[in-house]
PDB file of C-alpha atoms in Angstrom:
ATOM      1  CA  MET A   1       0.000   0.000   0.000  1.00 49.00           C
ATOM      2  CA  ASN A   2       1.378   3.394  -0.976  1.00 72.00           C
ATOM      3  CA  GLU A   3       1.563   6.150   1.582  1.00 93.00           C
ATOM      4  CA  ILE A   4      -0.646   9.074   0.680  1.00 97.00           C
ATOM      5  CA  GLN A   5       1.169  12.222  -0.393  1.00 97.00           C
ATOM      6  CA  TYR A   6      -0.456  15.391   0.931  1.00 98.00           C
ATOM      7  CA  ILE A   7      -0.564  18.915  -0.443  1.00 98.00           C
ATOM      8  CA  SER A   8       1.466  21.458   1.482  1.00 98.00           C
ATOM      9  CA  TYR A   9       0.318  25.014   2.078  1.00 97.00           C
ATOM     10  CA  ASP A  10       2.981  26.345  -0.308  1.00 97.00           C
ATOM     11  CA  GLU A  11       1.929  23.859  -2.995  1.00 97.00           C
ATOM     12  CA  ALA A  12      -1.708  24.906  -2.576  1.00 96.00           C
ATOM     13  CA  LEU A  13      -0.741  28.561  -3.081  1.00 95.00           C
ATOM     14  CA  THR A  14       1.325  27.697  -6.159  1.00 94.00           C
ATOM     15  CA  VAL A  15      -1.573  25.718  -7.642  1.00 94.00           C
ATOM     16  CA  TYR A  16      -3.882  28.636  -6.841  1.00 92.00           C
ATOM     17  CA  GLN A  17      -1.657  31.225  -8.561  1.00 90.00           C
ATOM     18  CA  LYS A  18      -1.201  29.034 -11.639  1.00 91.00           C
ATOM     19  CA  THR A  19      -4.932  28.334 -11.776  1.00 89.00           C
ATOM     20  CA  ILE A  20      -5.848  32.024 -11.642  1.00 86.00           C
ATOM     21  CA  GLU A  21      -3.241  32.907 -14.281  1.00 85.00           C
ATOM     22  CA  ALA A  22      -4.182  30.049 -16.640  1.00 86.00           C
ATOM     23  CA  SER A  23      -7.907  30.678 -16.406  1.00 77.00           C
ATOM     24  CA  GLY A  24      -7.750  34.312 -17.387  1.00 75.00           C
ATOM     25  CA  GLY A  25      -7.421  35.960 -14.027  1.00 66.00           C
ATOM     26  CA  GLY A  26      -9.760  37.244 -11.423  1.00 67.00           C
ATOM     27  CA  LEU A  27      -9.181  38.728  -8.029  1.00 70.00           C
ATOM     28  CA  SER A  28      -6.068  37.196  -6.587  1.00 73.00           C
ATOM     29  CA  GLY A  29      -5.618  36.867  -2.872  1.00 82.00           C
ATOM     30  CA  ILE A  30      -6.232  34.860   0.246  1.00 90.00           C
ATOM     31  CA  ARG A  31      -9.297  35.499   2.412  1.00 91.00           C
ATOM     32  CA  ASP A  32      -8.720  32.802   5.041  1.00 93.00           C
ATOM     33  CA  GLU A  33      -5.185  31.500   5.490  1.00 94.00           C
ATOM     34  CA  GLY A  34      -6.190  29.632   8.647  1.00 95.00           C
ATOM     35  CA  GLY A  35      -8.997  27.875   6.797  1.00 95.00           C
ATOM     36  CA  ILE A  36      -6.622  26.702   4.072  1.00 96.00           C
ATOM     37  CA  LYS A  37      -4.112  25.391   6.578  1.00 97.00           C
ATOM     38  CA  SER A  38      -6.851  23.749   8.624  1.00 97.00           C
ATOM     39  CA  VAL A  39      -8.219  21.797   5.645  1.00 97.00           C
ATOM     40  CA  LEU A  40      -4.745  20.741   4.509  1.00 98.00           C
ATOM     41  CA  GLU A  41      -4.000  19.481   8.011  1.00 97.00           C
ATOM     42  CA  PHE A  42      -7.377  17.895   8.765  1.00 97.00           C
ATOM     43  CA  VAL A  43      -7.434  15.917   5.511  1.00 97.00           C
ATOM     44  CA  GLN A  44      -4.489  13.952   6.907  1.00 97.00           C
ATOM     45  CA  ASN A  45      -6.621  12.600   9.773  1.00 95.00           C
ATOM     46  CA  ASP A  46      -7.094   8.918   8.963  1.00 95.00           C
ATOM     47  CA  ARG A  47      -9.756   8.579  11.627  1.00 96.00           C
ATOM     48  CA  TYR A  48     -12.155  10.792   9.670  1.00 96.00           C
ATOM     49  CA  TYR A  49     -10.771  10.235   6.171  1.00 96.00           C
ATOM     50  CA  PRO A  50      -9.316   6.721   6.057  1.00 96.00           C
ATOM     51  CA  ASP A  51      -8.615   6.441   2.332  1.00 97.00           C
ATOM     52  CA  LEU A  52      -7.613   8.444  -0.706  1.00 97.00           C
ATOM     53  CA  VAL A  53     -11.182   8.821  -1.996  1.00 98.00           C
ATOM     54  CA  SER A  54     -12.557  10.236   1.254  1.00 98.00           C
ATOM     55  CA  LYS A  55      -9.570  12.571   1.557  1.00 98.00           C
ATOM     56  CA  LEU A  56     -10.006  13.796  -2.015  1.00 98.00           C
ATOM     57  CA  SER A  57     -13.720  14.347  -1.563  1.00 98.00           C
ATOM     58  CA  PHE A  58     -13.202  16.285   1.681  1.00 98.00           C
ATOM     59  CA  LEU A  59     -10.457  18.403   0.122  1.00 97.00           C
ATOM     60  CA  VAL A  60     -12.577  19.309  -2.901  1.00 97.00           C
ATOM     61  CA  PHE A  61     -15.740  19.938  -0.883  1.00 97.00           C
ATOM     62  CA  ARG A  62     -14.020  22.226   1.631  1.00 97.00           C
ATOM     63  CA  PHE A  63     -12.047  24.227  -0.932  1.00 95.00           C
ATOM     64  CA  CYS A  64     -15.154  24.652  -3.054  1.00 94.00           C
ATOM     65  CA  SER A  65     -17.441  25.709  -0.220  1.00 92.00           C
ATOM     66  CA  GLY A  66     -14.927  27.353   2.118  1.00 90.00           C
ATOM     67  CA  HIS A  67     -14.328  30.562   0.140  1.00 88.00           C
ATOM     68  CA  PHE A  68     -10.712  30.707   1.282  1.00 93.00           C
ATOM     69  CA  PHE A  69      -9.623  32.836  -1.674  1.00 88.00           C
ATOM     70  CA  MET A  70     -10.830  36.167  -3.033  1.00 84.00           C
ATOM     71  CA  ASP A  71     -11.789  34.508  -6.316  1.00 82.00           C
ATOM     72  CA  GLY A  72     -11.458  31.137  -8.020  1.00 82.00           C
ATOM     73  CA  ASN A  73     -12.679  28.880  -5.223  1.00 88.00           C
ATOM     74  CA  LYS A  74     -14.434  26.486  -7.618  1.00 91.00           C
ATOM     75  CA  ARG A  75     -11.415  26.483  -9.917  1.00 92.00           C
ATOM     76  CA  ILE A  76      -9.002  25.841  -7.062  1.00 93.00           C
ATOM     77  CA  ALA A  77     -11.164  22.983  -5.755  1.00 95.00           C
ATOM     78  CA  LEU A  78     -11.011  21.379  -9.197  1.00 96.00           C
ATOM     79  CA  THR A  79      -7.290  21.908  -9.728  1.00 96.00           C
ATOM     80  CA  LEU A  80      -6.281  20.941  -6.171  1.00 97.00           C
ATOM     81  CA  GLY A  81      -8.294  17.730  -6.525  1.00 97.00           C
ATOM     82  CA  THR A  82      -6.537  16.997  -9.790  1.00 97.00           C
ATOM     83  CA  PHE A  83      -3.154  17.856  -8.263  1.00 98.00           C
ATOM     84  CA  PHE A  84      -3.846  15.577  -5.269  1.00 98.00           C
ATOM     85  CA  LEU A  85      -4.613  12.661  -7.577  1.00 98.00           C
ATOM     86  CA  HIS A  86      -1.556  13.381  -9.710  1.00 97.00           C
ATOM     87  CA  LYS A  87       0.663  13.680  -6.649  1.00 97.00           C
ATOM     88  CA  ASN A  88      -0.569  10.253  -5.556  1.00 97.00           C
ATOM     89  CA  ARG A  89       0.145   8.714  -8.974  1.00 96.00           C
ATOM     90  CA  HIS A  90      -3.458   8.326 -10.058  1.00 96.00           C
ATOM     91  CA  TYR A  91      -2.718   9.894 -13.411  1.00 96.00           C
ATOM     92  CA  TRP A  92      -5.683   8.617 -15.419  1.00 95.00           C
ATOM     93  CA  ALA A  93      -8.076   9.402 -12.562  1.00 96.00           C
ATOM     94  CA  ALA A  94      -6.595  12.933 -12.454  1.00 96.00           C
ATOM     95  CA  THR A  95      -7.394  13.384 -16.144  1.00 94.00           C
ATOM     96  CA  GLN A  96     -10.905  12.034 -15.639  1.00 94.00           C
ATOM     97  CA  PHE A  97     -11.383  14.161 -12.533  1.00 95.00           C
ATOM     98  CA  MET A  98     -10.623  17.389 -14.380  1.00 92.00           C
ATOM     99  CA  GLN A  99     -13.072  16.535 -17.175  1.00 92.00           C
ATOM    100  CA  ARG A 100     -15.912  14.956 -15.194  1.00 93.00           C
ATOM    101  CA  MET A 101     -15.931  17.253 -12.173  1.00 95.00           C
ATOM    102  CA  GLU A 102     -16.124  20.614 -13.922  1.00 90.00           C
ATOM    103  CA  ALA A 103     -19.938  20.736 -13.961  1.00 89.00           C
ATOM    104  CA  ILE A 104     -20.202  19.004 -10.578  1.00 95.00           C
ATOM    105  CA  ILE A 105     -18.075  21.638  -8.830  1.00 94.00           C
ATOM    106  CA  TYR A 106     -20.559  24.385  -9.660  1.00 92.00           C
ATOM    107  CA  HIS A 107     -23.321  22.451  -7.919  1.00 94.00           C
ATOM    108  CA  VAL A 108     -21.139  21.766  -4.891  1.00 95.00           C
ATOM    109  CA  ALA A 109     -20.517  25.514  -4.558  1.00 93.00           C
ATOM    110  CA  ALA A 110     -24.245  26.204  -4.911  1.00 92.00           C
ATOM    111  CA  SER A 111     -24.999  23.657  -2.143  1.00 93.00           C
ATOM    112  CA  HIS A 112     -26.960  21.421  -4.513  1.00 95.00           C
ATOM    113  CA  ILE A 113     -24.496  18.539  -4.105  1.00 96.00           C
ATOM    114  CA  ASP A 114     -23.670  17.638  -0.516  1.00 96.00           C
ATOM    115  CA  ASP A 115     -20.567  15.919   0.820  1.00 96.00           C
ATOM    116  CA  GLU A 116     -22.126  12.432   0.744  1.00 97.00           C
ATOM    117  CA  LEU A 117     -23.131  12.665  -2.904  1.00 98.00           C
ATOM    118  CA  LEU A 118     -19.740  14.160  -3.767  1.00 98.00           C
ATOM    119  CA  LEU A 119     -18.045  11.186  -2.086  1.00 98.00           C
ATOM    120  CA  ARG A 120     -20.032   8.767  -4.276  1.00 98.00           C
ATOM    121  CA  ILE A 121     -19.123  10.743  -7.397  1.00 98.00           C
ATOM    122  CA  THR A 122     -15.466  10.980  -6.418  1.00 97.00           C
ATOM    123  CA  LYS A 123     -15.282   7.240  -5.751  1.00 97.00           C
ATOM    124  CA  CYS A 124     -16.422   6.463  -9.300  1.00 96.00           C
ATOM    125  CA  ILE A 125     -13.954   8.892 -10.794  1.00 95.00           C
ATOM    126  CA  VAL A 126     -10.994   7.549  -8.809  1.00 95.00           C
ATOM    127  CA  GLU A 127     -11.988   3.989  -9.700  1.00 95.00           C
ATOM    128  CA  CYS A 128     -12.349   5.124 -13.338  1.00 92.00           C
ATOM    129  CA  SER A 129     -15.842   3.666 -13.478  1.00 94.00           C
ATOM    130  CA  ASP A 130     -19.082   4.952 -14.918  1.00 94.00           C
ATOM    131  CA  PHE A 131     -21.776   6.383 -12.699  1.00 96.00           C
ATOM    132  CA  ASP A 132     -24.451   3.757 -12.059  1.00 95.00           C
ATOM    133  CA  GLU A 133     -28.069   4.609 -12.793  1.00 97.00           C
ATOM    134  CA  GLY A 134     -28.872   5.451  -9.160  1.00 97.00           C
ATOM    135  CA  LEU A 135     -25.961   7.861  -8.931  1.00 97.00           C
ATOM    136  CA  LYS A 136     -26.888   9.485 -12.244  1.00 96.00           C
ATOM    137  CA  LEU A 137     -30.428  10.058 -10.989  1.00 96.00           C
ATOM    138  CA  ASP A 138     -29.161  11.468  -7.689  1.00 96.00           C
ATOM    139  CA  ILE A 139     -26.882  13.878  -9.570  1.00 96.00           C
ATOM    140  CA  ILE A 140     -29.729  14.978 -11.839  1.00 94.00           C
ATOM    141  CA  HIS A 141     -32.040  15.566  -8.882  1.00 95.00           C
ATOM    142  CA  ALA A 142     -29.341  17.527  -7.056  1.00 94.00           C
ATOM    143  CA  MET A 143     -28.636  19.684 -10.090  1.00 91.00           C
ATOM    144  CA  GLN A 144     -32.335  20.412 -10.545  1.00 90.00           C
ATOM    145  CA  LYS A 145     -32.387  22.114  -7.145  1.00 80.00           C
ATOM    146  CA  GLY A 146     -30.886  25.139  -8.845  1.00 64.00           C
ATOM    147  CA  ASP A 147     -33.577  25.410 -11.511  1.00 62.00           C
TER     148      ASP A 147
END
Protein backbone atom coordinates (compact mmCIF):
# COMPACT_ATOMS: atom_id res chain seq x y z
CA MET A 1 0.00 0.00 0.00
CA ASN A 2 1.38 3.39 -0.98
CA GLU A 3 1.56 6.15 1.58
CA ILE A 4 -0.65 9.07 0.68
CA GLN A 5 1.17 12.22 -0.39
CA TYR A 6 -0.46 15.39 0.93
CA ILE A 7 -0.56 18.92 -0.44
CA SER A 8 1.47 21.46 1.48
CA TYR A 9 0.32 25.01 2.08
CA ASP A 10 2.98 26.35 -0.31
CA GLU A 11 1.93 23.86 -3.00
CA ALA A 12 -1.71 24.91 -2.58
CA LEU A 13 -0.74 28.56 -3.08
CA THR A 14 1.33 27.70 -6.16
CA VAL A 15 -1.57 25.72 -7.64
CA TYR A 16 -3.88 28.64 -6.84
CA GLN A 17 -1.66 31.23 -8.56
CA LYS A 18 -1.20 29.03 -11.64
CA THR A 19 -4.93 28.33 -11.78
CA ILE A 20 -5.85 32.02 -11.64
CA GLU A 21 -3.24 32.91 -14.28
CA ALA A 22 -4.18 30.05 -16.64
CA SER A 23 -7.91 30.68 -16.41
CA GLY A 24 -7.75 34.31 -17.39
CA GLY A 25 -7.42 35.96 -14.03
CA GLY A 26 -9.76 37.24 -11.42
CA LEU A 27 -9.18 38.73 -8.03
CA SER A 28 -6.07 37.20 -6.59
CA GLY A 29 -5.62 36.87 -2.87
CA ILE A 30 -6.23 34.86 0.25
CA ARG A 31 -9.30 35.50 2.41
CA ASP A 32 -8.72 32.80 5.04
CA GLU A 33 -5.19 31.50 5.49
CA GLY A 34 -6.19 29.63 8.65
CA GLY A 35 -9.00 27.87 6.80
CA ILE A 36 -6.62 26.70 4.07
CA LYS A 37 -4.11 25.39 6.58
CA SER A 38 -6.85 23.75 8.62
CA VAL A 39 -8.22 21.80 5.65
CA LEU A 40 -4.75 20.74 4.51
CA GLU A 41 -4.00 19.48 8.01
CA PHE A 42 -7.38 17.89 8.77
CA VAL A 43 -7.43 15.92 5.51
CA GLN A 44 -4.49 13.95 6.91
CA ASN A 45 -6.62 12.60 9.77
CA ASP A 46 -7.09 8.92 8.96
CA ARG A 47 -9.76 8.58 11.63
CA TYR A 48 -12.16 10.79 9.67
CA TYR A 49 -10.77 10.23 6.17
CA PRO A 50 -9.32 6.72 6.06
CA ASP A 51 -8.62 6.44 2.33
CA LEU A 52 -7.61 8.44 -0.71
CA VAL A 53 -11.18 8.82 -2.00
CA SER A 54 -12.56 10.24 1.25
CA LYS A 55 -9.57 12.57 1.56
CA LEU A 56 -10.01 13.80 -2.02
CA SER A 57 -13.72 14.35 -1.56
CA PHE A 58 -13.20 16.28 1.68
CA LEU A 59 -10.46 18.40 0.12
CA VAL A 60 -12.58 19.31 -2.90
CA PHE A 61 -15.74 19.94 -0.88
CA ARG A 62 -14.02 22.23 1.63
CA PHE A 63 -12.05 24.23 -0.93
CA CYS A 64 -15.15 24.65 -3.05
CA SER A 65 -17.44 25.71 -0.22
CA GLY A 66 -14.93 27.35 2.12
CA HIS A 67 -14.33 30.56 0.14
CA PHE A 68 -10.71 30.71 1.28
CA PHE A 69 -9.62 32.84 -1.67
CA MET A 70 -10.83 36.17 -3.03
CA ASP A 71 -11.79 34.51 -6.32
CA GLY A 72 -11.46 31.14 -8.02
CA ASN A 73 -12.68 28.88 -5.22
CA LYS A 74 -14.43 26.49 -7.62
CA ARG A 75 -11.42 26.48 -9.92
CA ILE A 76 -9.00 25.84 -7.06
CA ALA A 77 -11.16 22.98 -5.76
CA LEU A 78 -11.01 21.38 -9.20
CA THR A 79 -7.29 21.91 -9.73
CA LEU A 80 -6.28 20.94 -6.17
CA GLY A 81 -8.29 17.73 -6.52
CA THR A 82 -6.54 17.00 -9.79
CA PHE A 83 -3.15 17.86 -8.26
CA PHE A 84 -3.85 15.58 -5.27
CA LEU A 85 -4.61 12.66 -7.58
CA HIS A 86 -1.56 13.38 -9.71
CA LYS A 87 0.66 13.68 -6.65
CA ASN A 88 -0.57 10.25 -5.56
CA ARG A 89 0.14 8.71 -8.97
CA HIS A 90 -3.46 8.33 -10.06
CA TYR A 91 -2.72 9.89 -13.41
CA TRP A 92 -5.68 8.62 -15.42
CA ALA A 93 -8.08 9.40 -12.56
CA ALA A 94 -6.60 12.93 -12.45
CA THR A 95 -7.39 13.38 -16.14
CA GLN A 96 -10.91 12.03 -15.64
CA PHE A 97 -11.38 14.16 -12.53
CA MET A 98 -10.62 17.39 -14.38
CA GLN A 99 -13.07 16.54 -17.18
CA ARG A 100 -15.91 14.96 -15.19
CA MET A 101 -15.93 17.25 -12.17
CA GLU A 102 -16.12 20.61 -13.92
CA ALA A 103 -19.94 20.74 -13.96
CA ILE A 104 -20.20 19.00 -10.58
CA ILE A 105 -18.08 21.64 -8.83
CA TYR A 106 -20.56 24.39 -9.66
CA HIS A 107 -23.32 22.45 -7.92
CA VAL A 108 -21.14 21.77 -4.89
CA ALA A 109 -20.52 25.51 -4.56
CA ALA A 110 -24.24 26.20 -4.91
CA SER A 111 -25.00 23.66 -2.14
CA HIS A 112 -26.96 21.42 -4.51
CA ILE A 113 -24.50 18.54 -4.10
CA ASP A 114 -23.67 17.64 -0.52
CA ASP A 115 -20.57 15.92 0.82
CA GLU A 116 -22.13 12.43 0.74
CA LEU A 117 -23.13 12.67 -2.90
CA LEU A 118 -19.74 14.16 -3.77
CA LEU A 119 -18.04 11.19 -2.09
CA ARG A 120 -20.03 8.77 -4.28
CA ILE A 121 -19.12 10.74 -7.40
CA THR A 122 -15.47 10.98 -6.42
CA LYS A 123 -15.28 7.24 -5.75
CA CYS A 124 -16.42 6.46 -9.30
CA ILE A 125 -13.95 8.89 -10.79
CA VAL A 126 -10.99 7.55 -8.81
CA GLU A 127 -11.99 3.99 -9.70
CA CYS A 128 -12.35 5.12 -13.34
CA SER A 129 -15.84 3.67 -13.48
CA ASP A 130 -19.08 4.95 -14.92
CA PHE A 131 -21.78 6.38 -12.70
CA ASP A 132 -24.45 3.76 -12.06
CA GLU A 133 -28.07 4.61 -12.79
CA GLY A 134 -28.87 5.45 -9.16
CA LEU A 135 -25.96 7.86 -8.93
CA LYS A 136 -26.89 9.49 -12.24
CA LEU A 137 -30.43 10.06 -10.99
CA ASP A 138 -29.16 11.47 -7.69
CA ILE A 139 -26.88 13.88 -9.57
CA ILE A 140 -29.73 14.98 -11.84
CA HIS A 141 -32.04 15.57 -8.88
CA ALA A 142 -29.34 17.53 -7.06
CA MET A 143 -28.64 19.68 -10.09
CA GLN A 144 -32.34 20.41 -10.54
CA LYS A 145 -32.39 22.11 -7.14
CA GLY A 146 -30.89 25.14 -8.85
CA ASP A 147 -33.58 25.41 -11.51
